[in-house]
PDB file of C-alpha atoms and ligand atoms in Angstrom:
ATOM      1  CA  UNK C   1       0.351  -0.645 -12.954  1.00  0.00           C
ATOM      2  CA  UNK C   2       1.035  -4.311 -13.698  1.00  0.00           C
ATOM      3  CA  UNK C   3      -1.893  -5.766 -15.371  1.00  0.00           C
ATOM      4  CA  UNK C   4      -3.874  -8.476 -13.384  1.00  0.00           C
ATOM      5  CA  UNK C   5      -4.059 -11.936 -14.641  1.00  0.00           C
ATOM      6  CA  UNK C   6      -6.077 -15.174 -12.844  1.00  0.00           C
ATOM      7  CA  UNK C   7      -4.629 -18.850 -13.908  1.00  0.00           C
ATOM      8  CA  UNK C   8      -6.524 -21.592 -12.901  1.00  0.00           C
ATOM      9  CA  UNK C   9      -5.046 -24.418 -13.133  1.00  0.00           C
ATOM     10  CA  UNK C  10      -4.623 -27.923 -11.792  1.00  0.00           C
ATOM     11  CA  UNK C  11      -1.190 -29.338 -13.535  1.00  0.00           C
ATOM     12  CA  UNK C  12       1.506 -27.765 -10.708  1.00  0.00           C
ATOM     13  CA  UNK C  13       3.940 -28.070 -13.509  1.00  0.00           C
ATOM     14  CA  UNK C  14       1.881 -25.724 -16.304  1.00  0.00           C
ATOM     15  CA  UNK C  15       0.985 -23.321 -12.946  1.00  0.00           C
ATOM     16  CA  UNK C  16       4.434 -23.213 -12.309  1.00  0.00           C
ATOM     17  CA  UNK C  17       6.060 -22.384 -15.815  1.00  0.00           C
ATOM     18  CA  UNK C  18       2.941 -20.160 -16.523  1.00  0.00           C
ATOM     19  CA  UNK C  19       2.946 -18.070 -13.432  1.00  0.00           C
ATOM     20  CA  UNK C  20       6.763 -17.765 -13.937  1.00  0.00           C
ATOM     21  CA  UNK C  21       6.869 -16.841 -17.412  1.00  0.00           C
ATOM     22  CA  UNK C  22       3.700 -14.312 -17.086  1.00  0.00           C
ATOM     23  CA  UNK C  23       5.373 -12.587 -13.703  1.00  0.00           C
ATOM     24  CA  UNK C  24       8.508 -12.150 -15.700  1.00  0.00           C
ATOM     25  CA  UNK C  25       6.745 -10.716 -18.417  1.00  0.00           C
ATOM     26  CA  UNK C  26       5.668  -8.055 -15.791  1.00  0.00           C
ATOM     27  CA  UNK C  27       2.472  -9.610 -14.794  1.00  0.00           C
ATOM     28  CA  UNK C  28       0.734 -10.051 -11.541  1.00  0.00           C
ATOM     29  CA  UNK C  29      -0.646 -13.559 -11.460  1.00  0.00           C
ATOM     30  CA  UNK C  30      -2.796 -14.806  -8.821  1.00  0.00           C
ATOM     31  CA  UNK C  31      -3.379 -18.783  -9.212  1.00  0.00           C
ATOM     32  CA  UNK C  32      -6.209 -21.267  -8.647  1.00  0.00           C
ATOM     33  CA  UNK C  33      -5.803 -25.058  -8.679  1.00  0.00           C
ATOM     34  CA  UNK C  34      -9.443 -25.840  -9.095  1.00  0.00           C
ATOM     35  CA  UNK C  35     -12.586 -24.655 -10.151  1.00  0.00           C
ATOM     36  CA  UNK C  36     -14.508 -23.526  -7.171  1.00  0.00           C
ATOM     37  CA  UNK C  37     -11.261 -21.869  -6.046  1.00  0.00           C
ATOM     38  CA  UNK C  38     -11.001 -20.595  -9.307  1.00  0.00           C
ATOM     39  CA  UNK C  39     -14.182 -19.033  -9.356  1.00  0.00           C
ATOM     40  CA  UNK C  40     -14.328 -17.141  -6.151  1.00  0.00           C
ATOM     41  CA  UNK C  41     -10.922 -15.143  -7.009  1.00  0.00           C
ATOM     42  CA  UNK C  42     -12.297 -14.118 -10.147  1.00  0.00           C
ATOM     43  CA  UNK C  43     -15.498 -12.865  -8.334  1.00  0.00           C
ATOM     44  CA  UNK C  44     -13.448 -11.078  -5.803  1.00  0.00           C
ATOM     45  CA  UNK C  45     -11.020  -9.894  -8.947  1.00  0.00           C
ATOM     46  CA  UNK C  46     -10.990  -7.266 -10.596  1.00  0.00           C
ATOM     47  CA  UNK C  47      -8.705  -8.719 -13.166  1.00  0.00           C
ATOM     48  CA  UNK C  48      -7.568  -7.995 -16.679  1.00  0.00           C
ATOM     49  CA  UNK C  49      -7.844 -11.539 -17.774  1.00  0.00           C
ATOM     50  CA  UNK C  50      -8.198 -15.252 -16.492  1.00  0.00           C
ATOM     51  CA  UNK C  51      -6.314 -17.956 -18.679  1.00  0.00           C
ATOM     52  CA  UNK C  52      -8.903 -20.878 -17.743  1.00  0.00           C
ATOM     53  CA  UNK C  53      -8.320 -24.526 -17.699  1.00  0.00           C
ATOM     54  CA  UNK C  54     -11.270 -27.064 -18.937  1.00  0.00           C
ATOM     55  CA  UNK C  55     -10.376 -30.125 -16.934  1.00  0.00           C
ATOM     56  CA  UNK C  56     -10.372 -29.176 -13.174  1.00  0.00           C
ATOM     57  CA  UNK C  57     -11.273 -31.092 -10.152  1.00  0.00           C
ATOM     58  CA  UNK C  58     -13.985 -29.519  -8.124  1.00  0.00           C
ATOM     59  CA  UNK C  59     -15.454 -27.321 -11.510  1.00  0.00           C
ATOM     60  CA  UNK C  60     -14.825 -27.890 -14.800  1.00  0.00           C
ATOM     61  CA  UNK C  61     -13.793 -24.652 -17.346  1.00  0.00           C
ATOM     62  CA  UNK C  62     -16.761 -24.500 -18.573  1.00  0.00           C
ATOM     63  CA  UNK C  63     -19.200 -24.070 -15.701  1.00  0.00           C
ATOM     64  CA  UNK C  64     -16.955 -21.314 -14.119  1.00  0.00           C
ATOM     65  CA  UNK C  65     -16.737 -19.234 -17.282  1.00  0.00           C
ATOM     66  CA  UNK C  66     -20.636 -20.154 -17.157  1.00  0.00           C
ATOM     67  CA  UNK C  67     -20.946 -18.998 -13.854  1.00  0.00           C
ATOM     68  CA  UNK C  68     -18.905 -15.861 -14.219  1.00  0.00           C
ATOM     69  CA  UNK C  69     -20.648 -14.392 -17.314  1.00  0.00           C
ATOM     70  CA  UNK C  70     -24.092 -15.231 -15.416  1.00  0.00           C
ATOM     71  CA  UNK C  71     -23.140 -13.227 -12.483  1.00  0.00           C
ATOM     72  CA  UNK C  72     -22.069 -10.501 -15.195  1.00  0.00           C
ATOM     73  CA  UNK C  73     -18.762 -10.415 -14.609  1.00  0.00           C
ATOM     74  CA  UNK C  74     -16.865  -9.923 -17.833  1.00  0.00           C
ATOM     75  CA  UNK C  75     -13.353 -10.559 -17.375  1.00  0.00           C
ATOM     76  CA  UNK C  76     -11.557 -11.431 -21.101  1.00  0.00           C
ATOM     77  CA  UNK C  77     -11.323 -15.302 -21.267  1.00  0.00           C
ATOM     78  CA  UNK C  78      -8.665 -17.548 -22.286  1.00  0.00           C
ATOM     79  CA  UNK C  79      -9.702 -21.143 -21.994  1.00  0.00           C
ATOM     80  CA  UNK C  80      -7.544 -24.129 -22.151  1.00  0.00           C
ATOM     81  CA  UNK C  81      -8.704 -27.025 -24.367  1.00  0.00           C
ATOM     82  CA  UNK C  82      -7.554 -30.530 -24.740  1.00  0.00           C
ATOM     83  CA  UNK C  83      -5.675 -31.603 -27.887  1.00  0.00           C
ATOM     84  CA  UNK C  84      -8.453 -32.616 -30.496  1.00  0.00           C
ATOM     85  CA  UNK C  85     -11.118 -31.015 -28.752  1.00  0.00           C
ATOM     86  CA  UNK C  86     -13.072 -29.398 -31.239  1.00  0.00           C
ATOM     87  CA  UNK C  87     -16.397 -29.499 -29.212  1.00  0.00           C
ATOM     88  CA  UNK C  88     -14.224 -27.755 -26.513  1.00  0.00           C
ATOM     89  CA  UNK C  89     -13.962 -24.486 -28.050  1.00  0.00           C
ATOM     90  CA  UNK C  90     -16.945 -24.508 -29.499  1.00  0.00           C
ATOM     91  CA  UNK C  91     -18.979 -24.754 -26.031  1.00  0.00           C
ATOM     92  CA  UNK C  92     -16.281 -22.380 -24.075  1.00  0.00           C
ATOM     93  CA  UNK C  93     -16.918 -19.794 -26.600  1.00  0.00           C
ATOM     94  CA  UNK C  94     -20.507 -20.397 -26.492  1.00  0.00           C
ATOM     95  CA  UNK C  95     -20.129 -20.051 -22.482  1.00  0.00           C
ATOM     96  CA  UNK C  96     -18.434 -16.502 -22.615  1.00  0.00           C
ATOM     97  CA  UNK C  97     -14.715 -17.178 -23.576  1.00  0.00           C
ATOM     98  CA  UNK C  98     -12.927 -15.355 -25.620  1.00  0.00           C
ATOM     99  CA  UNK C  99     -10.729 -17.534 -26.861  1.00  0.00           C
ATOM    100  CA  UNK C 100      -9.039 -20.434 -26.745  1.00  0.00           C
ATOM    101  CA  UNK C 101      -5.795 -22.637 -27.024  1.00  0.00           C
ATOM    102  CA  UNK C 102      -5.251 -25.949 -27.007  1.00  0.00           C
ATOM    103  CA  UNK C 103      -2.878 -28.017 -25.520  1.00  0.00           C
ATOM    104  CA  UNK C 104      -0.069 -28.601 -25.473  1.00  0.00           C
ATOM    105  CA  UNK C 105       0.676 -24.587 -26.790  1.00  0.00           C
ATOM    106  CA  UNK C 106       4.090 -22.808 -27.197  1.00  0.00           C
ATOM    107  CA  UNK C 107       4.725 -20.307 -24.112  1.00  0.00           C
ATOM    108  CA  UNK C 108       5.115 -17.668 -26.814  1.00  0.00           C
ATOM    109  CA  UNK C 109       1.674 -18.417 -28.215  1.00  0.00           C
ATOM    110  CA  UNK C 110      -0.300 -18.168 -25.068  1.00  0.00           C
ATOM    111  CA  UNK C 111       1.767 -14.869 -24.374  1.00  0.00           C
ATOM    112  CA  UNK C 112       0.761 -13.461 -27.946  1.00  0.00           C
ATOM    113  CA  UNK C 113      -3.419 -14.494 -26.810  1.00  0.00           C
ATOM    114  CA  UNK C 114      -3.025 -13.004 -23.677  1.00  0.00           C
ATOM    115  CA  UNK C 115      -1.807  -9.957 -24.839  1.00  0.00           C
ATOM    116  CA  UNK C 116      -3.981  -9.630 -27.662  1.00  0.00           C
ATOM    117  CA  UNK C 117      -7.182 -10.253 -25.311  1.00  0.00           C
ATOM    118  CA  UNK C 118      -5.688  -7.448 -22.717  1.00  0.00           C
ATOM    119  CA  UNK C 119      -5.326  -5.210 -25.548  1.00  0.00           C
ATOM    120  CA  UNK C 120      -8.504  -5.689 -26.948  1.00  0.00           C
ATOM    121  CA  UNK C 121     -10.101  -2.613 -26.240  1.00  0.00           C
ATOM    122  CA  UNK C 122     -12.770  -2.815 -23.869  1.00  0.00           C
ATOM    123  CA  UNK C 123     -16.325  -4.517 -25.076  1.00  0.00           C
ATOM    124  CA  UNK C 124     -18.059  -1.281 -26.980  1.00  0.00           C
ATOM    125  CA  UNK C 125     -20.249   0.004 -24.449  1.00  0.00           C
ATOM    126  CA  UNK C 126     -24.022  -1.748 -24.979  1.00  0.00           C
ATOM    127  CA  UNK C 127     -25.492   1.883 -25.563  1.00  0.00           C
ATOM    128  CA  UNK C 128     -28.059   2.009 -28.338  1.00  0.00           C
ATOM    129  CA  UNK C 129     -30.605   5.350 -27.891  1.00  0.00           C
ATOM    130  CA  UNK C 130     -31.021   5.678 -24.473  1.00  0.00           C
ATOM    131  CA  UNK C 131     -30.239   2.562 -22.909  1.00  0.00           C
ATOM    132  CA  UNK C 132     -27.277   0.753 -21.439  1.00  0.00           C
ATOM    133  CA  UNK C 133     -26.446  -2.078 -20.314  1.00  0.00           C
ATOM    134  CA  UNK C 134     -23.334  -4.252 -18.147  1.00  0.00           C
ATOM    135  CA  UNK C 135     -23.385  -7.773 -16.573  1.00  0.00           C
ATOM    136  CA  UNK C 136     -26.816  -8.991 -16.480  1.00  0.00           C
ATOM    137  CA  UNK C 137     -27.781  -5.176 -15.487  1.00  0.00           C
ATOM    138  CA  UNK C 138     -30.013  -2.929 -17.903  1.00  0.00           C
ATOM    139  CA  UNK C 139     -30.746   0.619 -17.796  1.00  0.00           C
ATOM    140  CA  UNK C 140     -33.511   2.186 -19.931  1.00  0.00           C
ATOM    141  CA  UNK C 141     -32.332   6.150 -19.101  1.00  0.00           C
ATOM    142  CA  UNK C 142     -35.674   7.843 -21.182  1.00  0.00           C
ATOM    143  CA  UNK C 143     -38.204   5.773 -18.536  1.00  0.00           C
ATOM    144  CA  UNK C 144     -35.787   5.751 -15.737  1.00  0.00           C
ATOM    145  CA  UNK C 145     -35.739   2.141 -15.170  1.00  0.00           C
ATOM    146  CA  UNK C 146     -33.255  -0.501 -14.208  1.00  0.00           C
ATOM    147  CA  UNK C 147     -33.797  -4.447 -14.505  1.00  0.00           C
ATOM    148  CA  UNK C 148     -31.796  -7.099 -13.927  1.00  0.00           C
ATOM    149  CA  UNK C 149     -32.626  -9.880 -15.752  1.00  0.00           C
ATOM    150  CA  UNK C 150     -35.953  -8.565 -16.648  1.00  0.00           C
ATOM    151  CA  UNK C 151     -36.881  -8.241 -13.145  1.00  0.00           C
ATOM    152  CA  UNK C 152     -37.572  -4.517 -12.323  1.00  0.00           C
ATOM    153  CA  UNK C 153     -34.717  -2.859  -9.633  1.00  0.00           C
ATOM    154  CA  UNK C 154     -35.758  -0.058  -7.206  1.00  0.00           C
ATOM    155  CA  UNK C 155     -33.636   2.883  -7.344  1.00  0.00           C
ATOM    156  CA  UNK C 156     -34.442   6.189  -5.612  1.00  0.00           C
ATOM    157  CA  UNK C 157     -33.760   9.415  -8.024  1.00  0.00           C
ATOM    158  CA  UNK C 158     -30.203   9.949  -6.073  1.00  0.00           C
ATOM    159  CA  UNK C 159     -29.054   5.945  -6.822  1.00  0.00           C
ATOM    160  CA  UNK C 160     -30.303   6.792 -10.219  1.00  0.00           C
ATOM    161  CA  UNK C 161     -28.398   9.681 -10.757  1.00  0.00           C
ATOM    162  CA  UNK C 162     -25.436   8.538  -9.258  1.00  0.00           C
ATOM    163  CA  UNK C 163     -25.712   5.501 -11.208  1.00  0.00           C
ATOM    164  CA  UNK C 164     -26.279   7.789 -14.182  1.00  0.00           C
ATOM    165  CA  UNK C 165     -23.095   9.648 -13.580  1.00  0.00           C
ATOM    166  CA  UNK C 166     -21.082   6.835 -13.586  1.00  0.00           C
ATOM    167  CA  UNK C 167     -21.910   5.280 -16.893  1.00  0.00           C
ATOM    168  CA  UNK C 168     -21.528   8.585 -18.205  1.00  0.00           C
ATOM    169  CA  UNK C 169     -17.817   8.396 -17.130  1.00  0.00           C
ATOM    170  CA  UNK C 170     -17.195   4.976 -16.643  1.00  0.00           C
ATOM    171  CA  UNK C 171     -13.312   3.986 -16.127  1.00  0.00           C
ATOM    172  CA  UNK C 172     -12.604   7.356 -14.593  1.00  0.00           C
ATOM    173  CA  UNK C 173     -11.298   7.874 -11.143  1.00  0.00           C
ATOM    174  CA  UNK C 174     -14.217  10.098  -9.624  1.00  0.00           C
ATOM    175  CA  UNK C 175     -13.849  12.086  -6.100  1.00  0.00           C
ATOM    176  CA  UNK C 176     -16.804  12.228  -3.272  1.00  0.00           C
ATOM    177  CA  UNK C 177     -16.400  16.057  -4.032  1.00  0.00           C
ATOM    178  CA  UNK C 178     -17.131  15.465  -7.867  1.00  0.00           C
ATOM    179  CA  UNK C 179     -20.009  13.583  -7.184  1.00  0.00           C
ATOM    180  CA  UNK C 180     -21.667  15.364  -4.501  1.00  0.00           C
ATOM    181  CA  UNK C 181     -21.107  18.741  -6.916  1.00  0.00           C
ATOM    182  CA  UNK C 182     -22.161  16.827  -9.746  1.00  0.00           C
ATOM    183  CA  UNK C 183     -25.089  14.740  -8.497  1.00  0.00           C
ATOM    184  CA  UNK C 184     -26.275  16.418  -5.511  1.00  0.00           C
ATOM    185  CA  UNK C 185     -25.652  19.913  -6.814  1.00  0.00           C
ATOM    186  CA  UNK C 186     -23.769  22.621  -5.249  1.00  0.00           C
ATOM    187  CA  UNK C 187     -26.529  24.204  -2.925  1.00  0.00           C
ATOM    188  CA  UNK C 188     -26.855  20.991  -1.386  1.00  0.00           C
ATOM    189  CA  UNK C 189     -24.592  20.558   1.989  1.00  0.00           C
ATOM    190  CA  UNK C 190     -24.479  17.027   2.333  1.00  0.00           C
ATOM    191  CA  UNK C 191     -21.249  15.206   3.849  1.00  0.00           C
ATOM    192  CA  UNK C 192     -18.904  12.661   1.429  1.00  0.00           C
ATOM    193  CA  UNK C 193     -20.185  10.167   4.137  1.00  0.00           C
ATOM    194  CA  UNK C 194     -23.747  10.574   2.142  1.00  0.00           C
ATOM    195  CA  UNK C 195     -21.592   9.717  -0.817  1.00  0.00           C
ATOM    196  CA  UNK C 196     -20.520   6.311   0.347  1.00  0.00           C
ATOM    197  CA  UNK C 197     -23.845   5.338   1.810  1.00  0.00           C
ATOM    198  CA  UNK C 198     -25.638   6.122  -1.270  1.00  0.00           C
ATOM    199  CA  UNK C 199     -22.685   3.859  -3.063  1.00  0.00           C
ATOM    200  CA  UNK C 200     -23.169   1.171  -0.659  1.00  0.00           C
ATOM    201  CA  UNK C 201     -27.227   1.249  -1.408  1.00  0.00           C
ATOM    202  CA  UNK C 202     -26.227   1.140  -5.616  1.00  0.00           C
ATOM    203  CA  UNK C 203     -23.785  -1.982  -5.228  1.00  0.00           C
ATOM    204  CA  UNK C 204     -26.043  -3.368  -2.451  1.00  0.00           C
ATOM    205  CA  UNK C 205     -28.811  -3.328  -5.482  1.00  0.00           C
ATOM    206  CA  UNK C 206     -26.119  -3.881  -8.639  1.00  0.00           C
ATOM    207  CA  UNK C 207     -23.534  -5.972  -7.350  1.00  0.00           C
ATOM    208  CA  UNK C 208     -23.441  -9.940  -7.811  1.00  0.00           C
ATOM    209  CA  UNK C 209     -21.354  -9.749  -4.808  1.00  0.00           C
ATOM    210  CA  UNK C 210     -21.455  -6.096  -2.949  1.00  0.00           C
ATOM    211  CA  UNK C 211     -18.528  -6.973  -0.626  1.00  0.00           C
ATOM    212  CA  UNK C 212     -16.384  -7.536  -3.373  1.00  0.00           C
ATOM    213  CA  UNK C 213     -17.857  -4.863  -5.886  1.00  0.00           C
ATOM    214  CA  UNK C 214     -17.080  -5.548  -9.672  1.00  0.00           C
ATOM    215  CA  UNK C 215     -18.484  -2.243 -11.311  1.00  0.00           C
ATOM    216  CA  UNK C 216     -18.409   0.339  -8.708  1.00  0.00           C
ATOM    217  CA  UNK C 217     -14.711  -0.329  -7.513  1.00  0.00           C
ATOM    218  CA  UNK C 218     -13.664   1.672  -4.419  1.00  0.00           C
ATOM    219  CA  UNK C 219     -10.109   3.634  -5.461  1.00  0.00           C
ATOM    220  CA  UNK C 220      -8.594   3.855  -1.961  1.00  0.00           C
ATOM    221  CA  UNK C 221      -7.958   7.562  -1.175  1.00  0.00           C
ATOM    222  CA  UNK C 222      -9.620   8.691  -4.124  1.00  0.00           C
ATOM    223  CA  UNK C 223     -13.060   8.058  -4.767  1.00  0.00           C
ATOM    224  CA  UNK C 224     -14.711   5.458  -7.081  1.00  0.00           C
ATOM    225  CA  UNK C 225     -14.368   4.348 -10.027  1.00  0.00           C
ATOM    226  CA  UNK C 226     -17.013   2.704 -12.625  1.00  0.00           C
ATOM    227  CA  UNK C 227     -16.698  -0.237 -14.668  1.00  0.00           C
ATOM    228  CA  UNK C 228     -19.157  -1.618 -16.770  1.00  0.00           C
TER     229      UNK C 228
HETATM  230 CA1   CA K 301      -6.329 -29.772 -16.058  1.00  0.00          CA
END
């Protein structure tokens, strides 16, 4: 599958030689020509990376990768800086980026970044003894607790579980049949609609946005998929 990439960005020239040179490189690029716009297609994403402008009209760079990371969604940054901008990359890495180029750039040179940020594996998992953590979401597995942002989240045992399960095999494709055999147990006769409602309780408590999930994605046909 052709890996997802968000440009936002306001100069119709750059969108248009980007966007053309990316797509023939076999990407899928969705564009934004401002911030705010820029922001909401990253939230309903997923992607596999957003090459982000600084200067935008409506939202500057910087407060949507600020934004983004806040609402813990951790799509691999490229920012685009003005020439001489030192302060630039200093604040857009500070903000979440994950890296930068400055303009004006050789086509091949943003091509090498993106590419090296979409191979990048994927951030080490935040696991250290029995806790976990993704966006702004932390799990403390020995007390059975979930916060977000310190503040304390109410799951029942099931959510738990579930939620448990997933992190357990996160990036996997996992079928309502899996997870009622694996987290409700095989004596138990509930219906794959119990599945989804217990799915749509979890992202209803974990999601920034639970109509446009970002860690428990819905894989159409085949179940769900964690990724965090
Ligand atoms: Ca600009």
């Amino acid at each position: 599958m052709s890996k997802r990439i968000l440009l936002v960005e306001d100069e119709p020239g750059l969108v248009l030689t980007l966007s053309d040179r990316l797509a023939s490189e076999g990407y899928h690029v969705d564009t934004a020509r401002d911030g705010e716009t820029g922001l909401a297609r990253a939230e309903q994403g997923p992607f596999d990376a957003i090459i982000l402008d600084v200067m935008l009209p409506r939202k500057n760079g910087f407060d949507v990768c600020r934004d983004l990371r806040q609402r813990g969604i951790n799509t691999p940054i490229l920012m685009l800086t003005a020439r001489g901008q030192v302060v630039d990359k200093v604040i857009g890495l500070k903000l979440g980026a994950d890296d930068y180029l400055t303009k004006p750039f050789e086509m091949i040179e943003l091509l090498a970044r993106v590419e090296a940020l979409l191979r990048r594996a994927p951030a080490a998992p935040a696991v250290s003894g029995d806790s976990y953590q993704f966006g702004n979401i932390k799990i403390d597995f020995r007390r059975a607790e979930v916060t977000r942002d310190d503040e304390t989240l109410e799951l029942s045992a099931k959510e738990f579980h579930l939620l448990r399960y997933f992190i357990e095999h996160r990036e996997a494709t996992i079928s309502r049949d899996e997870l009622l055999n694996e987290v409700w147990g095989y004596d138990a006769m509930p219906s794959t609609r119990t599945v989804d409602v217990h799915i749509a309780w979890l992202r209803q408590k974990l999601e920034p946005n639970p109509r446009h999930p970002h860690f428990i994605l819905t894989v159409h046909g085949m179940g769900y998929k964690f990724i965090g």
